[in-house]
Coordinates of C-alpha atoms and ligand atoms in Angstrom, one line a residue:
D13 CA 110.5 275.1 -30.0
K14 CA 112.3 271.8 -29.7
G15 CA 112.0 271.9 -25.9
G16 CA 115.6 271.0 -25.4
Y17 CA 115.7 268.1 -27.9
K18 CA 118.0 268.1 -30.9
H19 CA 115.2 267.4 -33.3
F20 CA 111.4 267.8 -33.4
M21 CA 111.2 264.1 -34.1
A22 CA 113.0 263.3 -30.8
K23 CA 110.7 265.6 -29.0
E24 CA 107.6 264.2 -30.6
I25 CA 108.6 260.6 -29.8
A26 CA 109.2 261.6 -26.2
E27 CA 105.8 263.3 -25.9
Q28 CA 103.9 260.1 -26.6
P29 CA 103.0 259.0 -23.1
R30 CA 101.4 262.4 -22.4
V31 CA 99.5 262.8 -25.7
L32 CA 98.4 259.2 -25.8
S33 CA 97.0 259.5 -22.4
A34 CA 95.1 262.7 -23.4
A35 CA 93.7 260.9 -26.4
A36 CA 92.6 257.8 -24.5
D37 CA 91.1 260.0 -21.7
Y38 CA 89.2 262.1 -24.2
Y39 CA 87.5 259.1 -25.8
L40 CA 87.2 256.7 -22.9
G41 CA 86.3 259.4 -20.3
G42 CA 89.1 258.7 -17.9
R43 CA 90.0 261.3 -15.4
D44 CA 87.9 264.1 -16.8
T45 CA 84.5 262.5 -17.0
A46 CA 82.8 266.0 -17.2
D47 CA 84.0 266.2 -20.8
R48 CA 81.9 263.7 -22.7
M49 CA 82.7 265.2 -26.1
G50 CA 84.9 262.3 -27.2
R51 CA 82.5 259.6 -26.1
E52 CA 79.6 261.4 -27.8
L53 CA 81.6 261.7 -31.1
L54 CA 82.3 258.0 -31.1
E55 CA 78.7 257.0 -30.2
S56 CA 77.4 259.2 -33.0
I57 CA 79.0 257.1 -35.7
D58 CA 76.6 254.2 -34.9
F59 CA 78.1 251.0 -36.3
S60 CA 75.1 248.9 -35.3
N61 CA 73.5 248.5 -38.8
V62 CA 76.7 248.8 -40.8
D63 CA 78.0 245.9 -42.9
R64 CA 81.3 247.4 -44.0
L65 CA 84.0 249.9 -42.9
V66 CA 86.2 251.4 -45.7
M67 CA 89.4 253.0 -44.4
V68 CA 91.3 255.3 -46.8
A69 CA 94.6 257.2 -46.2
C70 CA 98.2 257.7 -47.3
G71 CA 101.6 256.7 -46.0
T72 CA 101.8 256.2 -42.2
A73 CA 98.1 257.1 -41.8
A74 CA 97.2 254.3 -44.1
L75 CA 99.4 251.9 -42.0
A76 CA 97.4 253.0 -39.0
C77 CA 94.3 252.0 -40.8
H78 CA 95.9 248.7 -41.8
T79 CA 96.7 248.0 -38.1
A80 CA 93.2 249.0 -37.0
K81 CA 91.6 246.6 -39.5
Y82 CA 92.8 243.7 -37.2
W83 CA 90.9 245.3 -34.3
F84 CA 87.7 246.1 -36.1
E85 CA 87.6 242.6 -37.5
Q86 CA 88.5 240.7 -34.4
I87 CA 86.8 242.8 -31.7
A88 CA 83.8 244.4 -33.6
R89 CA 83.4 241.6 -36.2
L90 CA 83.1 244.2 -38.9
P91 CA 84.4 243.6 -42.4
V92 CA 87.0 246.1 -43.3
E93 CA 88.6 247.3 -46.5
V94 CA 91.7 249.4 -46.3
D95 CA 93.1 251.2 -49.3
I96 CA 95.6 254.0 -50.1
A97 CA 93.8 257.1 -51.2
S98 CA 95.7 257.5 -54.6
E99 CA 94.3 254.1 -55.7
Y100 CA 90.9 254.3 -54.0
R101 CA 89.9 257.6 -55.6
Y102 CA 90.3 256.3 -59.2
R103 CA 89.0 252.8 -58.8
E104 CA 85.4 253.8 -58.8
P105 CA 84.7 251.3 -55.9
P106 CA 81.0 250.5 -55.3
L107 CA 79.7 251.8 -52.0
S108 CA 76.4 251.2 -50.3
D109 CA 74.6 253.2 -47.6
R110 CA 75.5 250.4 -45.1
T111 CA 79.1 251.4 -45.4
V112 CA 81.0 253.8 -43.1
A113 CA 83.8 255.6 -44.9
L114 CA 86.7 256.5 -42.7
F115 CA 89.6 258.8 -43.6
V116 CA 92.8 259.2 -41.5
S117 CA 95.1 262.1 -42.0
Q118 CA 97.4 264.0 -39.6
S119 CA 97.3 267.2 -41.7
G120 CA 93.8 266.8 -42.9
E121 CA 94.9 268.3 -46.2
T122 CA 96.4 265.4 -48.1
A123 CA 95.1 265.8 -51.7
D124 CA 94.4 262.2 -52.5
T125 CA 92.7 261.5 -49.1
L126 CA 90.5 264.6 -49.6
A127 CA 89.6 263.5 -53.1
A128 CA 88.7 260.0 -51.9
L129 CA 86.5 261.5 -49.2
R130 CA 84.7 263.6 -51.8
Y131 CA 84.1 260.5 -53.9
C132 CA 82.4 258.8 -50.9
A133 CA 80.4 261.8 -49.8
G134 CA 76.7 261.1 -50.7
K135 CA 77.4 257.4 -51.3
A136 CA 78.5 256.1 -47.9
R137 CA 76.2 256.1 -44.8
K138 CA 78.6 258.3 -42.9
I139 CA 81.9 260.1 -43.6
V140 CA 84.2 259.9 -40.6
S141 CA 87.7 261.3 -40.2
V142 CA 90.5 261.0 -37.7
V143 CA 92.6 264.1 -37.9
N144 CA 95.2 266.1 -36.0
V145 CA 94.3 269.5 -37.5
A146 CA 90.7 270.1 -36.4
T147 CA 90.2 273.0 -38.8
S148 CA 91.4 271.1 -41.8
S149 CA 89.5 270.4 -45.1
I150 CA 89.1 266.7 -44.3
A151 CA 87.7 267.5 -40.8
R152 CA 85.3 270.2 -42.2
E153 CA 84.0 267.9 -45.0
S154 CA 83.3 264.9 -42.6
D155 CA 80.0 264.1 -40.8
V156 CA 82.0 263.2 -37.8
A157 CA 85.6 264.4 -37.3
L158 CA 87.6 262.8 -34.4
P159 CA 90.6 264.8 -33.2
I160 CA 93.7 262.7 -32.3
L161 CA 94.9 265.4 -29.9
A162 CA 98.6 264.8 -30.7
G163 CA 99.5 268.5 -30.7
T164 CA 101.4 270.0 -33.6
E165 CA 103.7 267.5 -35.3
I166 CA 106.6 269.2 -37.1
G167 CA 109.0 266.3 -38.0
V168 CA 108.2 265.1 -41.5
A169 CA 108.4 261.5 -40.2
S170 CA 105.1 260.9 -38.4
T171 CA 105.5 259.5 -34.9
K172 CA 103.1 260.7 -32.2
A173 CA 100.4 261.3 -34.8
F174 CA 100.6 257.6 -35.8
T175 CA 100.3 256.3 -32.2
C176 CA 97.5 258.8 -31.4
Q177 CA 95.7 257.7 -34.6
L178 CA 96.0 254.1 -33.4
T179 CA 94.7 255.0 -30.0
V180 CA 91.6 256.8 -31.4
L181 CA 91.0 253.9 -33.9
A182 CA 91.2 251.4 -31.0
T183 CA 88.5 253.4 -29.0
M184 CA 86.4 253.3 -32.2
A185 CA 86.8 249.6 -32.5
I186 CA 85.8 249.0 -28.9
T187 CA 82.7 251.3 -29.4
A188 CA 81.8 249.5 -32.6
A189 CA 82.1 246.2 -30.9
R190 CA 79.7 247.2 -28.2
Q191 CA 77.2 248.8 -30.6
R192 CA 77.2 245.7 -32.7
G193 CA 76.5 243.5 -29.6
H194 CA 79.9 241.7 -29.6
L195 CA 81.1 243.0 -26.2
D196 CA 79.6 242.5 -22.8
A197 CA 80.3 245.1 -20.1
A198 CA 83.1 243.1 -18.5
A199 CA 84.9 242.6 -21.8
E200 CA 84.5 246.2 -22.7
T201 CA 86.0 247.3 -19.4
K202 CA 88.9 245.0 -19.9
L203 CA 89.7 246.4 -23.4
C204 CA 89.4 249.9 -22.1
E205 CA 91.8 249.2 -19.3
Q206 CA 94.3 247.6 -21.7
L207 CA 94.1 250.7 -23.9
M208 CA 94.4 253.1 -20.9
A209 CA 97.6 251.2 -20.0
V210 CA 99.2 252.0 -23.3
P211 CA 100.7 255.4 -22.4
R212 CA 102.5 253.8 -19.4
L213 CA 103.7 250.9 -21.6
V214 CA 104.9 253.4 -24.2
G215 CA 106.8 255.2 -21.5
Q216 CA 108.5 251.9 -20.5
A217 CA 109.2 251.1 -24.2
L218 CA 111.1 254.4 -24.5
T219 CA 113.7 253.1 -22.1
C220 CA 115.0 250.8 -25.0
E221 CA 116.7 253.8 -26.5
E222 CA 120.2 253.0 -25.3
E223 CA 120.0 249.5 -26.8
V224 CA 118.5 250.9 -30.0
K225 CA 121.4 253.4 -30.3
K226 CA 123.9 250.5 -30.3
I227 CA 122.0 248.7 -33.0
A228 CA 121.7 251.9 -35.0
S229 CA 125.5 252.3 -35.0
H230 CA 125.5 249.2 -37.1
L231 CA 122.4 249.9 -39.2
G232 CA 123.9 253.2 -40.3
H233 CA 126.3 251.2 -42.4
V234 CA 124.0 248.8 -44.2
S235 CA 122.3 249.3 -47.5
D236 CA 119.1 247.2 -47.0
A237 CA 117.0 246.0 -44.1
L238 CA 113.9 243.8 -43.8
F239 CA 111.1 244.1 -41.3
L240 CA 108.8 241.2 -40.4
G241 CA 105.6 240.8 -38.4
R242 CA 102.4 238.8 -38.1
G243 CA 98.9 240.0 -37.3
A244 CA 98.8 243.6 -36.3
M245 CA 102.6 243.6 -36.2
Y246 CA 102.6 243.2 -40.0
P247 CA 101.5 246.7 -40.8
L248 CA 103.9 247.8 -38.1
A249 CA 106.7 246.1 -39.9
L250 CA 105.6 248.2 -43.0
E251 CA 105.7 251.3 -40.8
G252 CA 109.2 250.4 -39.5
A253 CA 110.5 250.0 -43.0
L254 CA 108.8 253.3 -44.2
K255 CA 110.3 255.2 -41.3
L256 CA 113.8 253.9 -41.9
K257 CA 113.6 254.7 -45.7
E258 CA 112.2 258.2 -45.1
I259 CA 114.8 259.6 -42.8
S260 CA 117.9 257.4 -43.2
Y261 CA 117.5 256.7 -46.9
I262 CA 118.3 253.0 -46.3
H263 CA 116.3 250.7 -48.5
A264 CA 114.0 248.8 -46.3
E265 CA 111.0 246.5 -46.9
G266 CA 108.3 245.3 -44.6
Y267 CA 106.7 241.9 -45.1
A268 CA 104.2 239.7 -43.3
S269 CA 106.4 237.0 -41.8
G270 CA 104.4 234.3 -43.5
E271 CA 105.3 235.7 -46.9
L272 CA 109.0 235.2 -46.3
K273 CA 109.2 231.9 -48.2
H274 CA 107.3 233.4 -51.1
G275 CA 110.1 235.6 -52.3
P276 CA 111.9 237.9 -49.8
I277 CA 114.0 235.0 -48.3
A278 CA 116.1 235.2 -51.4
L279 CA 117.4 238.5 -50.2
V280 CA 118.8 237.0 -46.9
D281 CA 122.6 236.8 -46.6
D282 CA 124.9 237.5 -43.7
K283 CA 124.7 241.2 -44.2
L284 CA 121.0 241.7 -44.1
P285 CA 119.5 242.9 -40.8
V286 CA 116.0 241.5 -40.3
V287 CA 113.9 243.2 -37.7
V288 CA 111.3 240.8 -36.3
L289 CA 108.4 242.1 -34.3
A290 CA 107.4 239.1 -32.1
P291 CA 105.5 239.7 -28.9
S292 CA 104.7 236.6 -27.0
D293 CA 101.2 236.2 -28.2
A294 CA 99.2 233.5 -30.1
L295 CA 101.4 233.9 -33.2
F296 CA 104.7 233.8 -31.4
D297 CA 105.7 230.3 -32.3
K298 CA 105.1 231.0 -36.0
S299 CA 107.3 234.1 -35.8
V300 CA 110.1 232.2 -34.1
S301 CA 110.1 229.6 -36.9
N302 CA 110.3 232.3 -39.5
M303 CA 113.2 233.8 -37.6
Q304 CA 115.0 230.5 -37.6
E305 CA 114.6 230.3 -41.4
V306 CA 116.3 233.7 -41.6
M307 CA 119.1 232.7 -39.2
A308 CA 119.8 229.4 -41.0
R309 CA 120.7 231.6 -44.0
G310 CA 123.0 233.9 -42.0
G311 CA 120.5 236.8 -41.7
K312 CA 121.1 239.1 -38.7
I313 CA 118.0 239.1 -36.5
I314 CA 117.0 242.1 -34.4
M315 CA 114.3 240.5 -32.3
V316 CA 111.8 242.9 -30.7
S317 CA 109.8 241.1 -28.0
D318 CA 109.0 241.0 -24.3
Q319 CA 111.0 239.2 -21.6
A320 CA 109.2 235.9 -22.0
G321 CA 109.5 236.0 -25.8
L322 CA 113.2 236.9 -25.7
S323 CA 114.1 234.1 -23.3
E324 CA 111.9 231.5 -25.2
G325 CA 112.8 232.4 -28.7
G326 CA 115.9 234.7 -28.6
E327 CA 118.6 232.1 -28.9
G328 CA 121.1 232.8 -31.7
V329 CA 119.6 236.2 -32.6
W330 CA 122.0 239.0 -33.4
K331 CA 120.4 241.8 -31.2
T332 CA 117.4 242.1 -29.0
I333 CA 115.1 245.0 -28.1
E334 CA 113.0 244.4 -25.0
M335 CA 109.5 245.6 -24.8
P336 CA 107.2 245.5 -21.7
T337 CA 104.8 242.5 -21.4
I338 CA 101.5 243.5 -22.9
E339 CA 98.0 242.0 -22.4
G340 CA 95.4 242.3 -25.1
P341 CA 95.2 243.3 -28.7
F342 CA 96.8 246.8 -28.7
A343 CA 100.6 245.9 -28.5
A344 CA 101.3 247.4 -31.9
I345 CA 101.0 250.9 -30.4
T346 CA 103.8 250.3 -27.9
Y347 CA 105.9 248.4 -30.5
A348 CA 105.8 251.5 -32.7
V349 CA 108.3 253.1 -30.3
P350 CA 111.3 250.9 -31.2
M351 CA 110.5 251.4 -34.9
Q352 CA 110.6 255.2 -34.4
L353 CA 113.8 255.1 -32.3
L354 CA 115.6 252.8 -34.7
S355 CA 115.0 255.0 -37.7
Y356 CA 115.8 258.1 -35.7
H357 CA 119.2 256.9 -34.4
T358 CA 120.1 255.3 -37.7
A359 CA 119.5 258.7 -39.4
I360 CA 121.7 260.4 -36.7
E361 CA 124.4 257.8 -37.3
K362 CA 124.2 258.6 -41.1
G363 CA 124.0 262.4 -40.5
T364 CA 120.9 262.9 -42.6
D365 CA 118.4 265.6 -42.0
V366 CA 116.0 264.0 -39.6
D367 CA 113.2 266.6 -39.5
Q368 CA 113.4 267.6 -43.1
P369 CA 114.3 264.5 -45.1
R370 CA 115.2 265.1 -48.8
N371 CA 112.4 265.2 -51.3
L372 CA 109.6 265.0 -48.7
A373 CA 107.0 267.5 -47.5
K374 CA 105.1 267.4 -44.3
S375 CA 101.8 267.7 -46.0
V376 CA 101.2 266.4 -49.6
T377 CA 98.6 268.8 -50.9
V378 CA 99.2 268.1 -54.6
E379 CA 98.8 264.7 -56.3
Ligands
LIG420 O1 98.9 264.3 -43.2 P1 98.6 262.9 -43.6 O2 98.5 262.0 -42.4 O3 97.4 262.7 -44.5 O4 99.9 262.5 -44.4 C1 100.0 261.2 -44.9 C2 101.4 260.8 -45.3 O5 101.9 261.8 -46.3 C3 102.3 260.8 -44.2 O6 101.9 259.9 -43.2 C4 103.7 260.3 -44.6 O7 103.7 259.0 -45.0 C5 104.7 260.6 -43.4 N1 105.8 261.4 -43.8 C6 105.2 259.3 -42.8 O8 106.1 259.5 -41.8

């Protein structure tokens, strides 16, 4: 049931404020403190004597891991390795019993992710998974399985599962930080509040849809696009590019903004749209100078930022998408919304099959 929406993808994008709030509540014990299940699951991982976290997944789930790496390193001071499952499983990576191995999968049935989990079983201290399907193989074979509570996701392009994965990984990073002695009570409360604010911020971000539609009416006619970001916005740039490729079949690449000069800037001409994810944070000035390098070569910047960022760095850009002002480290969850909407409306503009893109399956259960 599409609930009145034209596509499952549109319905699933719109559901995010509600499902994100359910996920944050479950793990942070918001309104329903009687249910301590989520908190207990998190506590049971025990990051206190761990010296490494290995995160393994495929596609969008791997990009959720890549984003969460920034949080685990910055907040919990925990060294993190992220890899895609198809590479990890054959690399024969050494593992010690001071390593937590974490697998993220919406379906819980992705063949490569399951094989990587089986490789780690018996070697790592603990096998943890973050899944949407609680009865899945990956959940069943884990020591601790954390549900993302996104509800069924039908659209092949992952949307609400991605933001719910990020939310759960953020609660895990906060818990790990406390267990490892890097967070006092006040700092923990602040981070929890910042994460609890995300569903409301995502609701606000959804109001950029009209602006995004206008931009998509142009994007529907280009053959290539570039996505740039720094810090946790870098994996999100990869996710924006993946989403656009998947459902609109436009060739798109994501890059860390700092890599621009090392190759991709050669692609820039007056036809190339370049989406820049630049919230006004500590890295903002660096992002603006990368944007200027693109504009100097005629590239068409689509700047995604908050009010302060747009007024400070938005001069001369082609289009803007305004996001709410966001405090703290979790802005990437909210900035996922314009990435989803941009690919969705571009696909509509092109008339492609949004929910069932060609050549793709919802769950990749063969290698
Ligand atoms: O079910 P999983 O989360 O393990 O699936 C992983 C990928 O196949 C999946 O995220 C894929 O990249 C999506 N179609 C992206 O939108």
